[in-house]
Structures are given as structure tokens and as C-alpha cells.
mmCIF file of C-alpha atoms in Angstrom:
data_model
loop_
_atom_site.group_PDB
_atom_site.id
_atom_site.type_symbol
_atom_site.label_atom_id
_atom_site.label_comp_id
_atom_site.label_asym_id
_atom_site.label_seq_id
_atom_site.Cartn_x
_atom_site.Cartn_y
_atom_site.Cartn_z
ATOM 1 C CA MET A 1 114.285 116.201 82.832
ATOM 2 C CA GLN A 2 113.958 114.927 86.386
ATOM 3 C CA ALA A 3 110.163 115.395 86.273
ATOM 4 C CA ASP A 4 109.832 113.233 83.171
ATOM 5 C CA ALA A 5 112.087 110.535 84.565
ATOM 6 C CA LEU A 6 109.899 110.376 87.682
ATOM 7 C CA SER A 7 106.758 110.176 85.517
ATOM 8 C CA ALA A 8 108.271 107.355 83.439
ATOM 9 C CA THR A 9 109.199 105.442 86.590
ATOM 10 C CA PHE A 10 105.771 105.903 88.229
ATOM 11 C CA SER A 11 104.085 104.911 84.971
ATOM 12 C CA ALA A 12 106.229 101.774 84.630
ATOM 13 C CA LEU A 13 105.368 100.772 88.213
ATOM 14 C CA ALA A 14 101.608 101.247 87.677
ATOM 15 C CA ASP A 15 101.134 97.648 86.593
ATOM 16 C CA PRO A 16 101.090 94.528 88.814
ATOM 17 C CA THR A 17 102.811 92.343 86.172
ATOM 18 C CA ARG A 18 105.696 94.785 85.820
ATOM 19 C CA ARG A 19 106.054 95.015 89.614
ATOM 20 C CA ALA A 20 106.069 91.186 89.778
ATOM 21 C CA MET A 21 108.793 91.130 87.094
ATOM 22 C CA LEU A 22 110.911 93.490 89.206
ATOM 23 C CA ALA A 23 110.325 91.298 92.267
ATOM 24 C CA ARG A 24 111.553 88.286 90.262
ATOM 25 C CA LEU A 25 114.666 90.203 89.117
ATOM 26 C CA ALA A 26 115.346 91.233 92.707
ATOM 27 C CA GLU A 27 116.149 87.529 93.260
ATOM 28 C CA GLY A 28 118.716 87.588 90.468
ATOM 29 C CA GLU A 29 119.248 88.028 86.729
ATOM 30 C CA ALA A 30 116.889 86.169 84.390
ATOM 31 C CA THR A 31 116.459 85.602 80.669
ATOM 32 C CA VAL A 32 113.206 86.764 79.069
ATOM 33 C CA ASN A 33 112.012 83.140 79.013
ATOM 34 C CA GLU A 34 112.745 82.665 82.719
ATOM 35 C CA LEU A 35 111.074 85.985 83.440
ATOM 36 C CA ALA A 36 107.964 84.971 81.488
ATOM 37 C CA GLU A 37 107.628 81.548 83.166
ATOM 38 C CA PRO A 38 105.426 82.420 86.190
ATOM 39 C CA PHE A 39 103.018 84.566 84.113
ATOM 40 C CA GLU A 40 100.125 83.337 82.039
ATOM 41 C CA MET A 41 101.043 85.657 79.213
ATOM 42 C CA THR A 42 102.445 85.381 75.733
ATOM 43 C CA LEU A 43 106.141 86.109 75.246
ATOM 44 C CA PRO A 44 105.346 89.231 73.156
ATOM 45 C CA ALA A 45 103.187 90.576 76.009
ATOM 46 C CA ILE A 46 106.037 89.993 78.469
ATOM 47 C CA SER A 47 108.512 91.612 76.052
ATOM 48 C CA LYS A 48 106.293 94.669 75.854
ATOM 49 C CA HIS A 49 106.234 95.011 79.658
ATOM 50 C CA LEU A 50 109.995 94.492 79.700
ATOM 51 C CA LYS A 51 110.496 97.323 77.209
ATOM 52 C CA VAL A 52 108.537 99.698 79.468
ATOM 53 C CA LEU A 53 110.777 98.717 82.403
ATOM 54 C CA GLU A 54 113.928 99.141 80.273
ATOM 55 C CA LYS A 55 112.801 102.534 78.975
ATOM 56 C CA ALA A 56 112.260 103.707 82.576
ATOM 57 C CA GLY A 57 115.782 102.483 83.435
ATOM 58 C CA LEU A 58 114.439 99.906 85.905
ATOM 59 C CA VAL A 59 115.865 96.956 83.984
ATOM 60 C CA SER A 60 119.022 96.590 81.902
ATOM 61 C CA ARG A 61 119.936 93.783 79.493
ATOM 62 C CA GLY A 62 123.259 91.999 79.190
ATOM 63 C CA LYS A 63 124.882 92.965 75.904
ATOM 64 C CA HIS A 64 127.340 90.150 75.271
ATOM 65 C CA ALA A 65 125.619 86.918 76.193
ATOM 66 C CA GLN A 66 123.365 85.127 73.745
ATOM 67 C CA PHE A 67 120.374 85.269 76.091
ATOM 68 C CA ARG A 68 120.824 88.911 77.130
ATOM 69 C CA PRO A 69 119.852 88.356 80.776
ATOM 70 C CA CYS A 70 117.670 91.007 82.429
ATOM 71 C CA ARG A 71 118.908 92.749 85.525
ATOM 72 C CA LEU A 72 117.194 94.983 88.093
ATOM 73 C CA GLU A 73 118.442 98.581 88.118
ATOM 74 C CA ALA A 74 117.429 100.161 91.415
ATOM 75 C CA GLY A 75 118.474 103.775 90.690
ATOM 76 C CA PRO A 76 114.990 104.977 89.638
ATOM 77 C CA LEU A 77 113.517 103.283 92.730
ATOM 78 C CA LYS A 78 115.881 105.357 94.865
ATOM 79 C CA ASP A 79 114.508 108.514 93.172
ATOM 80 C CA ILE A 80 110.925 107.407 93.900
ATOM 81 C CA ALA A 81 111.864 106.765 97.532
ATOM 82 C CA GLY A 82 113.407 110.248 97.733
ATOM 83 C CA TRP A 83 110.300 111.853 96.277
ATOM 84 C CA VAL A 84 107.832 110.049 98.548
ATOM 85 C CA GLU A 85 110.031 110.658 101.615
ATOM 86 C CA THR A 86 109.264 114.390 101.405
ATOM 87 C CA TYR A 87 105.662 113.494 102.354
ATOM 88 C CA ARG A 88 106.543 111.301 105.330
ATOM 89 C CA ARG A 89 105.521 113.917 107.922
ATOM 90 C CA TYR A 90 102.013 113.986 106.391
ATOM 91 C CA TRP A 91 101.281 110.315 106.898
ATOM 92 C CA GLU A 92 102.996 110.348 110.284
ATOM 93 C CA ALA A 93 100.868 113.359 111.217
ATOM 94 C CA SER A 94 97.659 111.513 110.315
ATOM 95 C CA PHE A 95 98.704 108.591 112.503
ATOM 96 C CA ASP A 96 99.534 111.008 115.320
ATOM 97 C CA ARG A 97 96.035 112.449 115.011
ATOM 98 C CA LEU A 98 94.575 108.921 115.148
ATOM 99 C CA ASP A 99 96.749 108.134 118.193
ATOM 100 C CA ASN A 100 95.553 111.280 119.971
ATOM 101 C CA TYR A 101 91.960 110.417 119.130
ATOM 102 C CA LEU A 102 92.313 106.857 120.461
ATOM 103 C CA GLU A 103 93.938 108.204 123.655
ATOM 104 C CA GLU A 104 91.081 110.676 124.072
ATOM 105 C CA ILE A 105 88.323 108.067 123.766
ATOM 106 C CA GLN A 106 90.205 105.713 126.105
ATOM 107 C CA LYS A 107 90.364 108.460 128.749
ATOM 108 C CA GLU A 108 86.656 109.030 128.398
ATOM 109 C CA GLN A 109 85.793 105.373 128.928
ATOM 110 C CA PRO A 110 84.821 104.344 132.493
ATOM 111 C CA ARG A 111 87.248 101.827 134.027
ATOM 112 C CA MET B 1 92.905 94.556 96.056
ATOM 113 C CA GLN B 2 96.187 95.919 97.373
ATOM 114 C CA ALA B 3 97.876 95.420 93.985
ATOM 115 C CA ASP B 4 95.236 97.521 92.232
ATOM 116 C CA ALA B 5 95.414 100.284 94.842
ATOM 117 C CA LEU B 6 99.185 100.468 94.305
ATOM 118 C CA SER B 7 98.704 100.606 90.517
ATOM 119 C CA ALA B 8 96.143 103.410 90.874
ATOM 120 C CA THR B 9 98.506 105.369 93.123
ATOM 121 C CA PHE B 10 101.521 104.916 90.829
ATOM 122 C CA SER B 11 99.401 105.843 87.827
ATOM 123 C CA ALA B 12 98.090 108.995 89.539
ATOM 124 C CA LEU B 13 101.663 110.032 90.394
ATOM 125 C CA ALA B 14 102.908 109.517 86.810
ATOM 126 C CA ASP B 15 102.131 113.116 85.859
ATOM 127 C CA PRO B 16 104.092 116.247 86.801
ATOM 128 C CA THR B 17 100.948 118.422 87.102
ATOM 129 C CA ARG B 18 99.332 115.986 89.535
ATOM 130 C CA ARG B 19 102.544 115.817 91.574
ATOM 131 C CA ALA B 20 102.656 119.625 91.622
ATOM 132 C CA MET B 21 99.022 119.693 92.827
ATOM 133 C CA LEU B 22 99.954 117.362 95.702
ATOM 134 C CA ALA B 23 102.924 119.604 96.540
ATOM 135 C CA ARG B 24 100.532 122.579 96.682
ATOM 136 C CA LEU B 25 98.122 120.684 98.960
ATOM 137 C CA ALA B 26 101.020 119.716 101.211
ATOM 138 C CA GLU B 27 101.104 123.434 102.134
ATOM 139 C CA GLY B 28 97.436 123.359 103.150
ATOM 140 C CA GLU B 29 93.863 122.871 101.914
ATOM 141 C CA ALA B 30 92.847 124.662 98.715
ATOM 142 C CA THR B 31 89.746 125.162 96.622
ATOM 143 C CA VAL B 32 89.827 123.959 93.014
ATOM 144 C CA ASN B 33 90.269 127.579 91.885
ATOM 145 C CA GLU B 34 93.220 128.102 94.237
ATOM 146 C CA LEU B 35 94.674 124.802 93.118
ATOM 147 C CA ALA B 36 94.350 125.760 89.440
ATOM 148 C CA GLU B 37 95.969 129.198 89.859
ATOM 149 C CA PRO B 38 99.652 128.360 89.290
ATOM 150 C CA PHE B 39 98.921 126.178 86.247
ATOM 151 C CA GLU B 40 98.414 127.352 82.699
ATOM 152 C CA MET B 41 95.495 124.993 82.258
ATOM 153 C CA THR B 42 91.755 125.221 81.890
ATOM 154 C CA LEU B 43 89.655 124.506 84.962
ATOM 155 C CA PRO B 44 88.181 121.347 83.327
ATOM 156 C CA ALA B 45 91.735 120.039 82.741
ATOM 157 C CA ILE B 46 92.603 120.681 86.391
ATOM 158 C CA SER B 47 89.331 119.049 87.512
ATOM 159 C CA LYS B 48 90.199 115.956 85.483
ATOM 160 C CA HIS B 49 93.607 115.684 87.186
ATOM 161 C CA LEU B 50 91.919 116.238 90.541
ATOM 162 C CA LYS B 51 89.494 113.366 89.892
ATOM 163 C CA VAL B 52 92.422 111.013 89.206
ATOM 164 C CA LEU B 53 94.001 112.057 92.517
ATOM 165 C CA GLU B 54 90.687 111.627 94.353
ATOM 166 C CA LYS B 55 90.070 108.196 92.800
ATOM 167 C CA ALA B 56 93.527 107.084 93.982
ATOM 168 C CA GLY B 57 92.677 108.336 97.487
ATOM 169 C CA LEU B 58 95.459 110.944 97.395
ATOM 170 C CA VAL B 59 93.060 113.874 97.751
ATOM 171 C CA SER B 60 89.773 114.230 99.603
ATOM 172 C CA ARG B 61 87.181 116.994 99.256
ATOM 173 C CA GLY B 62 85.340 118.791 102.060
ATOM 174 C CA LYS B 63 81.673 117.797 101.986
ATOM 175 C CA HIS B 64 79.972 120.628 103.823
ATOM 176 C CA ALA B 65 81.563 123.852 102.679
ATOM 177 C CA GLN B 66 80.394 125.598 99.539
ATOM 178 C CA PHE B 67 83.854 125.475 97.972
ATOM 179 C CA ARG B 68 84.604 121.851 98.903
ATOM 180 C CA PRO B 69 88.286 122.442 99.730
ATOM 181 C CA CYS B 70 90.770 119.803 98.571
ATOM 182 C CA ARG B 71 93.013 118.116 101.098
ATOM 183 C CA LEU B 72 96.087 115.917 100.776
ATOM 184 C CA GLU B 73 95.580 112.326 101.956
ATOM 185 C CA ALA B 74 98.977 110.788 102.595
ATOM 186 C CA GLY B 75 97.890 107.166 103.228
ATOM 187 C CA PRO B 76 98.552 105.931 99.666
ATOM 188 C CA LEU B 77 101.973 107.665 99.728
ATOM 189 C CA LYS B 78 102.813 105.635 102.832
ATOM 190 C CA ASP B 79 101.949 102.448 100.895
ATOM 191 C CA ILE B 80 104.216 103.531 98.022
ATOM 192 C CA ALA B 81 107.014 104.222 100.501
ATOM 193 C CA GLY B 82 106.500 100.752 102.024
ATOM 194 C CA TRP B 83 106.643 99.106 98.603
ATOM 195 C CA VAL B 84 109.779 100.922 97.436
ATOM 196 C CA GLU B 85 111.514 100.379 100.786
ATOM 197 C CA THR B 86 111.708 96.627 100.064
ATOM 198 C CA TYR B 87 114.180 97.497 97.276
ATOM 199 C CA ARG B 88 116.424 99.735 99.390
ATOM 200 C CA ARG B 89 119.209 97.151 99.700
ATOM 201 C CA TYR B 90 119.449 97.021 95.882
ATOM 202 C CA TRP B 91 120.183 100.703 95.399
ATOM 203 C CA GLU B 92 122.423 100.739 98.469
ATOM 204 C CA ALA B 93 124.262 97.732 97.035
ATOM 205 C CA SER B 94 124.891 99.545 93.737
ATOM 206 C CA PHE B 95 126.292 102.549 95.600
ATOM 207 C CA ASP B 96 128.478 100.204 97.653
ATOM 208 C CA ARG B 97 129.810 98.778 94.393
ATOM 209 C CA LEU B 98 130.487 102.306 93.127
ATOM 210 C CA ASP B 99 132.225 103.176 96.426
ATOM 211 C CA ASN B 100 134.448 100.110 96.149
ATOM 212 C CA TYR B 101 135.271 100.971 92.562
ATOM 213 C CA LEU B 102 136.174 104.559 93.452
ATOM 214 C CA GLU B 103 138.354 103.321 96.331
ATOM 215 C CA GLU B 104 140.092 100.907 93.973
ATOM 216 C CA ILE B 105 140.958 103.521 91.369
ATOM 217 C CA GLN B 106 142.129 105.942 94.078
ATOM 218 C CA LYS B 107 144.514 103.280 95.411
ATOM 219 C CA GLU B 108 145.874 102.770 91.926
ATOM 220 C CA GLN B 109 146.606 106.448 91.401
ATOM 221 C CA PRO B 110 150.175 107.582 92.105
ATOM 222 C CA ARG B 111 150.383 110.139 94.925
#
């Protein structure tokens, strides 16, 4: 279900370590060891985070190579972007209201 | 911290009921009772979801009125959109690869 896939993606992204892992993979493929390097975490802890990312379809693993390099899969991020885009007019509206307010108080100020 | 705010927002969005509540509030303010109406859930369950949304800054409550209407706050959604936007070139790149592949196999097909 689309709803569940979105929930899995949002849930996977709700952790700063997992987001940092994605940012690292955005620079290129990496083995689990390379991926773990910048973090002060045990390899099992990193593997656990990696599994969450894989399950959400955000990361895939090479099947043939010995080191099974990890790779960013951006498809679920596209779905998130599509979902959040439907709310764009709401945040733009709040900035419009702020703009109008700032214009109003500037008009009221003596020059 | 910005990282924690993002985690709280992603976590709040990782639930289809909470996303449906935001979609309802996108149509206009609502009391908790109005908000609960379309869901087959107890009021305490809805209140719990509402608290998660409030804590993440996605919903605010009116302070003066008796019914404290709930209101969508789109600021955190803008932050999510900003975060995901930095990955746009990755999903566009994968669709480019797919496009190229489809072009290739079309060329290979006899007319």
C-alpha cells in the first residue's frame, strides 16, 4: 500500500544517523565499513540502521561483489517530495501573510 | 537542534492517521471532535495523535476559544521539502537512466 510505503519512508528518515548515512551514499556507493567510518557506533548498530533504510527501499546492496556495496535509491524520496509538495501553498501562504504584515507596519512607521 | 526538529517532523508524519488529520486541517480549522469524526478511533487515541502533531509543530491550537480549534502549521513541512529537495538530482538521474534504457530498446526493435 502507498500509505504504508510512505510511513516506512518517513519512519526511516526520522533519525539523524540514517539521514547522515543517506548523505554519505549520495556521494557514491560505499561498503558497510566505509559507511560506518564517520560514526561513533558499533558495526551492528550501523547494520541495524542500514536494514531500516533497505526495508524502506532507500538503500540497495550489490548482490555480486564480496563487499556488497550500499547504494542510494532515491525513488522513495521522490514520493516524499510529491506528498509534501501538496502542502506548498500552505507554507507560501503563511509567508505571504508575514510579508503583508511587514508591509503594513512599514507603512505605519514615520519616515 | 535542526536535526532533532527534522526527526520529530518525519516521525510525526510516519503514520497514515496523522497524515490524514493534516489533510483534514488543510481544508480549514477543526475542533478535536470534528477532527476525530472520519476516523474509527476513540477520542483519546485521536488526542494522542494530535499531541504528536502539536509537539512536532505541525498543528497549533487556538488559545482563547472554548473548543480550541486545531490549525495546520506548514513551517515544518517546508523544512521537509527543503531537505528532500537536496536529493532531487538523484531521482531525476534514475529516471534519466530509465529514459535512456527505454530509448535504447526502442532503437533495437525492428519497425
